[in-house]
Amino acid sequence: MSEPLRFDGRVVLVTGAGGGLGRTYALAFAERGASVVVNDLGGDIKGHGKSSSAADKVVEEIRARGGKAVANYDSVEAGEKLVQAALDAFGRIDILINNAGILRDRSFTRISDEDWDIIHRVHLKGSFLVTRAAWNHMKNQKFGRIIMTSSAAGIYGNFGQANYSAAKLGLLGLANTLAIEGRKYNIHCNTIAPTAGSRLTQTVMPQDLLDAFKPEYVAPLVLWLCHESCQENSGLFEVGAGWIGKLRWERSLGAILRQKNLAMTPEAVRDEWEKICDFSNANKPRTIQESVSILNDVLSQIESQDVSPNPTSYSASGSSAGFDPTRSIGQKLPPFSYEYTHLQPILYALGVGMSTKDPDHLKFLFEGSEGFCCLPTFGVIPAQSSMISGGLSNIPGLNIDFTKVLHGEQYLELYKPMPTSGKLTSEATIADILDKGSGAVILLDVHTYSGKDLLCYNQFSVFVVGAGGFGGKRTSEKAKITVNPPNRPPDAVATDTTTVDQAALYRLSGDWNPLHIDPNFAALGGFQKPILHGLCSFGFAARHVLKYFADNDVTKFKAIKIRFAKPVFPGQTLQTEMWKEGNRIHIQTKVKETGSVAIAGAYVDLASSSEQLVAKEPSAKVVELQSDLVFQEIGRRIKEEGNQLVKKVNAVFQWNITKDDKTAVQWTIDLKNGSGELYQGPARGKADTVFTLSDEDFLGLVLGKINPQKVHRINAAISKHLLLSGLCNIRFSSWIFKKW
Ligand code: NAI
């Protein structure tokens, strides 16, 4: 037989323990080793009068059986005094059973103010006051078990008990919040709705039922819920006659009655009433987060509606009830386009922790640097847009409860290096749907193109908790699977501390979920503070591999697969362990401070030298200029010879490079300040000379194919420049041109 549940060393306060249920609890706790404070005001069932005899009698009974108990005769309205009695007698308080109760039953209109108030004072306010007095003691000792006594009258209503029902259900609300606030201090709060023969029920129950519904059939539940080994918290139980059942909330799938840009009407509510009240496939939200998160889905569904002249209603969880893979697999989300300049790859690189502190990082952070390029994992950014815009909610047969959605895994494969700017299009398809029992996995394949060129492929694995059990297959040949690392110490370990603003920075790349920045929103999600985006940690891990095994050469990066195992908080340190096995680098990323594995089963596949990725055709970029290369070379020269050039030239040149008669880019060559600088954009101060010429003419000049004097605007500019700065500037221009 398993170990009996003991309460040795525990101090229990039972209110209203002079009779009925409370007495039975007090005896049972004492019998199992607890020290008990037997509280009872000793009045009648309507709350009139007081006496010490009820509590004393129970204390005597306990002591006669060899147990430890003291009496307390205060009303629960004097909360502090009851707890003080426990501290005075036994030095602590571990368990509190809020049980004291009276009745003032009357049909609704006959309830006096006094009837209303005293019921609330004894049941609801009394429980609040005693619990508040005990709370800090429990918090400090990191242990507490609290029971609230509700009633079926509160849960379901009962004729003649409006005051009592209101107070009794108020206790459930109180318990639900205390369960949340107490959780981290190991204070659990549960609620019971008992049925037992007692003096409170003797006027409404026949004698045979009074005898049958013994308080001894309720006490075992109370003892179990209060034991240190019981992890139940926030539960609501009906209990009586030897039976115990748990209650929870159920919510219909409901209906969306509002259409984009149209008013919501009571007629729409009337017309959809059946659907609003239909409990088939109902949800069972357990937390306020689960409850309210459906509203995001509702908003995105409304936002994505095509406004039609005939409003219809939409299911809040998809266009059809149930999860029907046969209807969803192969469905496409609307294509999504993503246009960007060099700004986004730089912002992304900063978001995944790149810094100018590392000279190797400059080529990801400075558009004017030699070999400026885009991190391979930037490939998730255009692809995720199709998901973030709420496309999944419109797929037929995908009855997703968005409160239950987790980003489980990510796969990214590159066919070309990601361009540093461009206009890309992503096409997303439901590749497969798996039934994992505890949930469903949706595999979303996203192909991203530049023009007709396929740039990259992403597979998002979206886990929908609780959506399994629809009889689907467990695995899919389409799934990119995770692989465990070899069983040996890693070949390399990279450590990087994220900043407290890492998520605030990363989100600027397009994932605006407030979970990553808003403490209140994060708290609603059950997190102590905002968490880092999984794809941000993914970016960190990927660039660790890129640095250690690919020399930061993006053309060597072929694919990455990752499983998100645990959340990371901004400011924590990521430690990526890496194992090289041929062209595959296995990775595992841990949070250094806690040792927990944040990224698991992960790997990066590097290209063999013959497979190295080739950059896209320049034409595929939004604006790809031949002059860029020349300016990069100028930047390099300035770095080498800047000091000397500044001394010689002492001028600032601004170049407006045009394409199709429009300024495509501006470059400034500053050979006046500091040790010289090249940067994109107009001169920060005043330019001594501004050159405006087309990209083709610029290259023609550099290659010596065009005579500068024949290019009208150059000619004018140089003439003006001669006046301003003297011949040395010409020398600089010829230096540029001679070089090429
Ligand atoms: P009971 O009347 O036998 O026990 C209640 C005890 O609370 C009494 O000994 C009374 O003196 C004491 N009390 C009343 N006001 C007090 C105050 N201000 N301060 C300290 N003690 C006070 O009744 P029973 O049935 O044992 O009820 C226990 C709890 O269970 C009550 O909260 C009641 O509302 C609840 N309940 C009982 C049900 C049943 O079937 N017996 C059904 C649903 C709820």
CSV table of N, CA and C in Angstrom, one decimal, residues 566-663:
chain,number,residue,atom,x,y,z
A,566,LYS,N,12.6,25.6,-25.3
A,566,LYS,CA,12.3,26.4,-24.1
A,566,LYS,C,12.4,27.9,-24.4
A,567,PRO,N,11.6,28.7,-23.7
A,567,PRO,CA,11.8,30.2,-24.0
A,567,PRO,C,13.1,30.8,-23.4
A,568,VAL,N,13.5,31.9,-24.0
A,568,VAL,CA,14.7,32.6,-23.6
A,568,VAL,C,14.2,34.0,-23.2
A,569,PHE,N,14.8,34.6,-22.2
A,569,PHE,CA,14.5,35.9,-21.8
A,569,PHE,C,15.5,36.9,-22.3
A,570,PRO,N,15.2,38.0,-22.8
A,570,PRO,CA,16.2,39.0,-23.3
A,570,PRO,C,17.1,39.3,-22.1
A,571,GLY,N,18.4,39.3,-22.4
A,571,GLY,CA,19.4,39.6,-21.4
A,571,GLY,C,20.1,38.3,-21.0
A,572,GLN,N,19.5,37.1,-21.3
A,572,GLN,CA,20.2,35.9,-21.0
A,572,GLN,C,21.3,35.5,-22.0
A,573,THR,N,22.1,34.6,-21.6
A,573,THR,CA,23.3,34.3,-22.4
A,573,THR,C,23.0,33.0,-23.2
A,574,LEU,N,23.2,33.1,-24.5
A,574,LEU,CA,23.0,31.9,-25.3
A,574,LEU,C,24.3,31.2,-25.6
A,575,GLN,N,24.3,29.9,-25.3
A,575,GLN,CA,25.5,29.1,-25.5
A,575,GLN,C,25.3,28.1,-26.5
A,576,THR,N,25.9,28.2,-27.7
A,576,THR,CA,25.6,27.2,-28.8
A,576,THR,C,26.7,26.2,-28.8
A,577,GLU,N,26.4,24.9,-28.7
A,577,GLU,CA,27.3,23.9,-28.8
A,577,GLU,C,27.2,23.3,-30.2
A,578,MET,N,28.4,23.0,-30.8
A,578,MET,CA,28.4,22.6,-32.2
A,578,MET,C,29.3,21.4,-32.4
A,579,TRP,N,28.8,20.5,-33.2
A,579,TRP,CA,29.5,19.3,-33.5
A,579,TRP,C,29.6,19.2,-35.1
A,580,LYS,N,30.8,19.0,-35.6
A,580,LYS,CA,30.9,18.9,-37.0
A,580,LYS,C,30.9,17.4,-37.4
A,581,GLU,N,30.0,17.1,-38.3
A,581,GLU,CA,30.0,15.7,-38.9
A,581,GLU,C,29.9,15.9,-40.4
A,582,GLY,N,31.0,15.9,-41.1
A,582,GLY,CA,31.0,16.1,-42.5
A,582,GLY,C,30.5,17.6,-42.8
A,583,ASN,N,29.6,17.7,-43.7
A,583,ASN,CA,29.1,19.1,-44.0
A,583,ASN,C,27.9,19.5,-43.0
A,584,ARG,N,27.6,18.6,-42.1
A,584,ARG,CA,26.5,18.9,-41.2
A,584,ARG,C,27.1,19.4,-39.9
A,585,ILE,N,26.6,20.5,-39.4
A,585,ILE,CA,27.0,21.0,-38.0
A,585,ILE,C,25.8,20.8,-37.1
A,586,HIS,N,25.9,19.9,-36.2
A,586,HIS,CA,24.8,19.7,-35.2
A,586,HIS,C,24.9,20.8,-34.2
A,587,ILE,N,23.7,21.3,-33.8
A,587,ILE,CA,23.8,22.4,-32.8
A,587,ILE,C,22.7,22.2,-31.7
A,588,GLN,N,23.1,22.7,-30.5
A,588,GLN,CA,22.2,22.7,-29.4
A,588,GLN,C,22.5,24.0,-28.7
A,589,THR,N,21.5,24.8,-28.4
A,589,THR,CA,21.7,26.1,-27.8
A,589,THR,C,21.1,26.1,-26.4
A,590,LYS,N,21.9,26.4,-25.4
A,590,LYS,CA,21.4,26.4,-24.0
A,590,LYS,C,21.4,27.9,-23.5
A,591,VAL,N,20.5,28.1,-22.5
A,591,VAL,CA,20.6,29.3,-21.8
A,591,VAL,C,21.6,29.1,-20.7
A,592,LYS,N,22.7,29.9,-20.8
A,592,LYS,CA,23.8,29.7,-19.9
A,592,LYS,C,23.4,29.8,-18.4
A,593,GLU,N,22.6,30.8,-18.1
A,593,GLU,CA,22.3,31.1,-16.7
A,593,GLU,C,21.5,29.9,-16.1
A,594,THR,N,20.7,29.2,-16.8
A,594,THR,CA,19.8,28.2,-16.3
A,594,THR,C,20.2,26.8,-16.7
A,595,GLY,N,21.0,26.7,-17.8
A,595,GLY,CA,21.4,25.4,-18.3
A,595,GLY,C,20.2,24.7,-19.1
A,596,SER,N,19.1,25.4,-19.2
A,596,SER,CA,18.0,24.8,-20.0
A,596,SER,C,18.3,24.9,-21.5
A,597,VAL,N,17.8,23.8,-22.2
A,597,VAL,CA,18.1,23.8,-23.6
A,597,VAL,C,17.0,24.5,-24.4
A,598,ALA,N,17.4,25.6,-25.1
A,598,ALA,CA,16.4,26.4,-25.7
A,598,ALA,C,16.2,26.0,-27.2
A,599,ILE,N,17.2,25.5,-27.8
A,599,ILE,CA,17.1,25.0,-29.2
A,599,ILE,C,17.7,23.6,-29.2
A,600,ALA,N,16.9,22.6,-29.7
A,600,ALA,CA,17.3,21.2,-29.6
A,600,ALA,C,17.2,20.6,-31.0
A,601,GLY,N,17.8,19.4,-31.1
A,601,GLY,CA,17.7,18.6,-32.3
A,601,GLY,C,18.0,19.3,-33.6
A,602,ALA,N,18.9,20.3,-33.5
A,602,ALA,CA,19.1,21.3,-34.6
A,602,ALA,C,20.4,21.0,-35.4
A,603,TYR,N,20.4,21.4,-36.6
A,603,TYR,CA,21.6,21.3,-37.4
A,603,TYR,C,21.6,22.4,-38.5
A,604,VAL,N,22.9,22.6,-39.0
A,604,VAL,CA,23.1,23.5,-40.1
A,604,VAL,C,23.8,22.6,-41.2
A,605,ASP,N,23.3,22.6,-42.4
A,605,ASP,CA,24.0,21.9,-43.5
A,605,ASP,C,24.8,23.0,-44.3
A,606,LEU,N,26.1,22.8,-44.4
A,606,LEU,CA,26.9,23.7,-45.1
A,606,LEU,C,27.1,23.1,-46.5
A,607,ALA,N,27.3,24.0,-47.5
A,607,ALA,CA,27.5,23.5,-48.8
A,607,ALA,C,28.9,23.1,-49.0
A,608,SER,N,29.1,22.0,-49.8
A,608,SER,CA,30.5,21.6,-50.1
A,608,SER,C,30.9,22.6,-51.1
A,609,SER,N,32.3,22.7,-51.4
A,609,SER,CA,32.7,23.8,-52.2
A,609,SER,C,32.1,23.8,-53.6
A,610,SER,N,31.7,22.6,-54.1
A,610,SER,CA,31.1,22.6,-55.5
A,610,SER,C,29.6,23.1,-55.4
A,611,GLU,N,29.0,23.0,-54.2
A,611,GLU,CA,27.6,23.4,-54.1
A,611,GLU,C,27.4,24.8,-53.7
A,612,GLN,N,28.5,25.6,-53.4
A,612,GLN,CA,28.4,26.9,-52.9
A,612,GLN,C,27.4,27.8,-53.7
A,613,LEU,N,26.6,28.5,-52.9
A,613,LEU,CA,25.5,29.3,-53.5
A,613,LEU,C,26.1,30.4,-54.4
A,614,VAL,N,25.4,30.7,-55.5
A,614,VAL,CA,25.8,31.7,-56.4
A,614,VAL,C,24.8,32.9,-56.3
A,615,ALA,N,25.4,34.1,-56.2
A,615,ALA,CA,24.5,35.2,-56.0
A,615,ALA,C,23.6,35.4,-57.2
A,616,LYS,N,22.5,36.0,-56.9
A,616,LYS,CA,21.5,36.2,-57.9
A,616,LYS,C,21.9,37.2,-59.0
A,617,GLU,N,21.2,37.1,-60.1
A,617,GLU,CA,21.5,38.1,-61.2
A,617,GLU,C,21.2,39.5,-60.6
A,618,PRO,N,22.1,40.5,-60.9
A,618,PRO,CA,21.8,41.8,-60.4
A,618,PRO,C,20.4,42.4,-60.8
A,619,SER,N,19.9,41.9,-61.9
A,619,SER,CA,18.6,42.5,-62.4
A,619,SER,C,17.5,42.2,-61.5
A,620,ALA,N,17.7,41.2,-60.6
A,620,ALA,CA,16.6,40.8,-59.8
A,620,ALA,C,16.4,41.7,-58.6
A,621,LYS,N,17.4,42.5,-58.3
A,621,LYS,CA,17.3,43.5,-57.2
A,621,LYS,C,16.5,44.6,-57.6
A,622,VAL,N,16.0,45.3,-56.6
A,622,VAL,CA,15.2,46.5,-56.9
A,622,VAL,C,16.0,47.5,-57.7
A,623,VAL,N,17.1,47.9,-57.1
A,623,VAL,CA,18.1,48.7,-57.9
A,623,VAL,C,19.5,48.2,-57.6
A,624,GLU,N,20.1,47.7,-58.6
A,624,GLU,CA,21.4,47.2,-58.5
A,624,GLU,C,22.3,48.0,-59.3
A,625,LEU,N,23.3,48.7,-58.8
A,625,LEU,CA,24.1,49.7,-59.5
A,625,LEU,C,25.5,49.2,-59.7
A,626,GLN,N,26.0,49.4,-60.9
A,626,GLN,CA,27.4,49.0,-61.2
A,626,GLN,C,28.3,49.9,-60.4
A,627,SER,N,27.9,51.1,-60.1
A,627,SER,CA,28.8,52.1,-59.4
A,627,SER,C,29.0,51.6,-58.0
A,628,ASP,N,28.1,50.8,-57.4
A,628,ASP,CA,28.3,50.3,-56.0
A,628,ASP,C,29.6,49.8,-55.8
A,629,LEU,N,30.1,48.9,-56.8
A,629,LEU,CA,31.4,48.3,-56.6
A,629,LEU,C,32.5,49.3,-56.5
A,630,VAL,N,32.4,50.3,-57.4
A,630,VAL,CA,33.5,51.3,-57.4
A,630,VAL,C,33.5,52.0,-56.1
A,631,PHE,N,32.3,52.4,-55.6
A,631,PHE,CA,32.3,53.1,-54.3
A,631,PHE,C,32.8,52.2,-53.2
A,632,GLN,N,32.5,50.9,-53.2
A,632,GLN,CA,33.1,50.0,-52.2
A,632,GLN,C,34.6,50.0,-52.2
A,633,GLU,N,35.2,50.1,-53.5
A,633,GLU,CA,36.6,50.1,-53.6
A,633,GLU,C,37.1,51.4,-53.0
A,634,ILE,N,36.4,52.5,-53.3
A,634,ILE,CA,36.8,53.8,-52.8
A,634,ILE,C,36.8,53.8,-51.3
A,635,GLY,N,35.8,53.1,-50.7
A,635,GLY,CA,35.7,53.0,-49.3
A,635,GLY,C,36.9,52.3,-48.7
A,636,ARG,N,37.3,51.2,-49.4
A,636,ARG,CA,38.4,50.5,-48.9
A,636,ARG,C,39.7,51.3,-49.0
A,637,ARG,N,39.9,52.1,-50.1
A,637,ARG,CA,41.1,52.9,-50.2
A,637,ARG,C,41.1,54.0,-49.1
A,638,ILE,N,39.9,54.5,-48.8
A,638,ILE,CA,39.9,55.6,-47.8
A,638,ILE,C,40.3,55.0,-46.5
A,639,LYS,N,39.9,53.8,-46.2
A,639,LYS,CA,40.3,53.1,-44.9
A,639,LYS,C,41.8,53.0,-44.9
A,640,GLU,N,42.4,52.7,-46.0
A,640,GLU,CA,43.9,52.5,-46.1
A,640,GLU,C,44.6,53.8,-46.0
A,641,GLU,N,44.2,54.7,-46.8
A,641,GLU,CA,45.0,56.0,-47.0
A,641,GLU,C,44.3,57.2,-46.5
A,642,GLY,N,43.2,57.1,-45.7
A,642,GLY,CA,42.3,58.2,-45.4
A,642,GLY,C,43.1,59.4,-44.9
A,643,ASN,N,44.0,59.2,-43.9
A,643,ASN,CA,44.7,60.4,-43.3
A,643,ASN,C,45.4,61.2,-44.4
A,644,GLN,N,46.1,60.5,-45.2
A,644,GLN,CA,46.9,61.2,-46.3
A,644,GLN,C,46.0,62.0,-47.2
A,645,LEU,N,44.9,61.2,-47.6
A,645,LEU,CA,44.0,61.8,-48.6
A,645,LEU,C,43.3,63.1,-48.0
A,646,VAL,N,42.9,63.0,-46.7
A,646,VAL,CA,42.3,64.2,-46.1
A,646,VAL,C,43.2,65.4,-46.2
A,647,LYS,N,44.5,65.1,-45.9
A,647,LYS,CA,45.5,66.2,-45.9
A,647,LYS,C,45.6,66.8,-47.3
A,648,LYS,N,45.6,65.9,-48.3
A,648,LYS,CA,45.8,66.4,-49.7
A,648,LYS,C,44.5,67.0,-50.2
A,649,VAL,N,43.4,66.4,-50.0
A,649,VAL,CA,42.2,66.8,-50.7
A,649,VAL,C,41.4,67.8,-50.0
A,650,ASN,N,41.1,67.6,-48.7
A,650,ASN,CA,40.4,68.5,-47.9
A,650,ASN,C,39.1,69.0,-48.5
A,651,ALA,N,38.2,68.0,-48.9
A,651,ALA,CA,37.0,68.4,-49.5
A,651,ALA,C,35.9,67.3,-49.3
A,652,VAL,N,34.7,67.7,-49.4
A,652,VAL,CA,33.6,66.7,-49.3
A,652,VAL,C,32.9,66.6,-50.7
A,653,PHE,N,32.8,65.4,-51.2
A,653,PHE,CA,32.2,65.2,-52.5
A,653,PHE,C,30.9,64.4,-52.4
A,654,GLN,N,29.8,64.9,-53.0
A,654,GLN,CA,28.6,64.1,-53.0
A,654,GLN,C,28.3,63.7,-54.4
A,655,TRP,N,28.0,62.4,-54.5
A,655,TRP,CA,27.7,61.8,-55.8
A,655,TRP,C,26.2,61.4,-55.9
A,656,ASN,N,25.5,62.0,-56.8
A,656,ASN,CA,24.1,61.5,-57.1
A,656,ASN,C,24.1,60.6,-58.3
A,657,ILE,N,23.9,59.3,-58.1
A,657,ILE,CA,24.0,58.4,-59.2
A,657,ILE,C,22.6,58.1,-59.6
A,658,THR,N,22.3,58.3,-60.9
A,658,THR,CA,20.9,58.2,-61.4
A,658,THR,C,20.8,56.9,-62.2
A,659,LYS,N,19.6,56.5,-62.3
A,659,LYS,CA,19.2,55.3,-63.1
A,659,LYS,C,17.8,55.7,-63.7
A,660,ASP,N,17.7,55.5,-64.9
A,660,ASP,CA,16.4,55.9,-65.6
A,660,ASP,C,16.0,57.3,-65.2
A,661,ASP,N,17.0,58.2,-65.2
A,661,ASP,CA,16.7,59.6,-64.9
A,661,ASP,C,16.3,59.9,-63.5
A,662,LYS,N,16.3,58.9,-62.6
A,662,LYS,CA,16.0,59.2,-61.2
A,662,LYS,C,17.2,59.0,-60.4
A,663,THR,N,17.3,59.8,-59.3
A,663,THR,CA,18.5,59.5,-58.4
A,663,THR,C,18.2,58.1,-57.8
